[in-house]
Short mmCIF file of C-alpha atoms in Angstrom, two decimals:
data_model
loop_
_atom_site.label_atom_id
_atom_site.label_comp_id
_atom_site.label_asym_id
_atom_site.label_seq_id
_atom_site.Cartn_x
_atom_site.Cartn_y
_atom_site.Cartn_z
CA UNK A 670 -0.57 -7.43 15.58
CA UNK A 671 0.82 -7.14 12.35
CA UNK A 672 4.42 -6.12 11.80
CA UNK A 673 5.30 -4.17 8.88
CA UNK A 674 8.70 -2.75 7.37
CA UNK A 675 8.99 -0.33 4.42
CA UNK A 676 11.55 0.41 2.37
CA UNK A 677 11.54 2.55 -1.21
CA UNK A 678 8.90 0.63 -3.39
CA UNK A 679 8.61 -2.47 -0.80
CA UNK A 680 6.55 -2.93 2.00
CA UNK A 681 7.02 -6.52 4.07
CA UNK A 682 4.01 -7.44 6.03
CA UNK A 683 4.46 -10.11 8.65
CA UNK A 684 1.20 -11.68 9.50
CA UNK A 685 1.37 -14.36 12.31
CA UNK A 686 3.02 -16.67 9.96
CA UNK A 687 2.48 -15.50 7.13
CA UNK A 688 5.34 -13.06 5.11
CA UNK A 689 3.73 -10.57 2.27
CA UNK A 690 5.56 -8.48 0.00
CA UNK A 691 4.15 -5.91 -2.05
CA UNK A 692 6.12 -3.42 -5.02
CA UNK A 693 4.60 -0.49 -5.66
CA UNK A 694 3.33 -0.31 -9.30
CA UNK A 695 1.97 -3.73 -9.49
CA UNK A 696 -1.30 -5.32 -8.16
CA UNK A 697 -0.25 -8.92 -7.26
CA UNK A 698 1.35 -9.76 -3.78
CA UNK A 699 3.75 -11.94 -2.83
CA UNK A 700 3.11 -14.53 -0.01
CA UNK A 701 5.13 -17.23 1.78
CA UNK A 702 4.38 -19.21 4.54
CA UNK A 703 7.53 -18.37 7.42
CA UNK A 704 8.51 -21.92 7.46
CA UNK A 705 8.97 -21.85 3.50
CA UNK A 706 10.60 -18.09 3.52
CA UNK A 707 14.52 -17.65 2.34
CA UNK A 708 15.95 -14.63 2.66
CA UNK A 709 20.15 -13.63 1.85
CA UNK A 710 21.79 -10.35 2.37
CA UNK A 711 24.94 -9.06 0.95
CA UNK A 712 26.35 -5.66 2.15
CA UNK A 713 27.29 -2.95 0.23
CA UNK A 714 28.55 0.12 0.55
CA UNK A 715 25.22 2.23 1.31
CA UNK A 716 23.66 -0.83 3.15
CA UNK A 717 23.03 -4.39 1.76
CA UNK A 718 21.03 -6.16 -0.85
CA UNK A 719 18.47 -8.77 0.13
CA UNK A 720 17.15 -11.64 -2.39
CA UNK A 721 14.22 -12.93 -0.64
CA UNK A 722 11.65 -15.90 -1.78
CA UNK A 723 11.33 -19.72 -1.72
CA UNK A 724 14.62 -21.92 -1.75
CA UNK A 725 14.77 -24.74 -4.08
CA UNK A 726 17.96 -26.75 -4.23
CA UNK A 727 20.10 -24.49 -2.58
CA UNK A 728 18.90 -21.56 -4.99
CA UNK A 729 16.42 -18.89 -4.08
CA UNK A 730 13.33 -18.45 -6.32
CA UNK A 731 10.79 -15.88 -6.73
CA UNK A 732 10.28 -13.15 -4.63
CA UNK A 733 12.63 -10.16 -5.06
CA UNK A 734 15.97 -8.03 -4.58
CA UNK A 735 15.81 -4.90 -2.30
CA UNK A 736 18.15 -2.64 -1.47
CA UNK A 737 18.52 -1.79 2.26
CA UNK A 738 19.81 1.52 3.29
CA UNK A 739 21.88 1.56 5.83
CA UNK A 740 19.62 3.62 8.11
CA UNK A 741 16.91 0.93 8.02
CA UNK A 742 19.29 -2.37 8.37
CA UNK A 743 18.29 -2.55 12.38
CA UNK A 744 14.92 -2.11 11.49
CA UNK A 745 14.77 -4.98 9.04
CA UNK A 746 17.21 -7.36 10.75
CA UNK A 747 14.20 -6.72 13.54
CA UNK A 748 11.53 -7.77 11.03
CA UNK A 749 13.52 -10.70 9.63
CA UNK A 750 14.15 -11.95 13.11
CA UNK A 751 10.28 -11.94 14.04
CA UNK A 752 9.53 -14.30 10.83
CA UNK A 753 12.40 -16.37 12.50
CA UNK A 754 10.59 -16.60 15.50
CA UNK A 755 7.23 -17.74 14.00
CA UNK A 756 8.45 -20.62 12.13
CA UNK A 757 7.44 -24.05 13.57
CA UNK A 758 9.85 -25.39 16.11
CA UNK A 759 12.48 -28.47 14.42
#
């Protein structure tokens, strides 16, 4: 089962262990492996922001910003945590 969590112009696919993110308006997709996937969140006063993508010396790369509304922050804290959970045990 695939789990999936939308939000304005994103949609976040979780596939086993695999993370997708696709933006509306463009025709490439963004994949990362759940072991390799970096994701910070800042709140704000309608929600938080989220930078999400590939950390490379302490500094995340690629992926994206998204804006969370506050609404949808249990719903996405739900989706992060499952990408958590499918990363190889340390």
């Amino acid at each position: 089962m695939q789990r999936q969590f939308r939000c304005e112009e994103w949609t976040f696919l979780l596939d086993g262990r695999v993370f997708e993110a696709f933006h509306e308006g463009t025709d490439t997709n963004q994949r990362y492996h759940v072991d390799h996937l970096s994701i910070e969140s800042k709140p704000t006063d309608e929600g938080m922001k989220i930078r999400f993508g590939y950390r490379v010396s302490g500094t995340i790369m690629g992926g994206g910003r998204v804006k969370i509304p506050s609404a949808q922050i249990l719903e996405f804290q739900e989706f992060v945590d499952a990408a958590i959970a499918a990363r190889t045990p340390a």
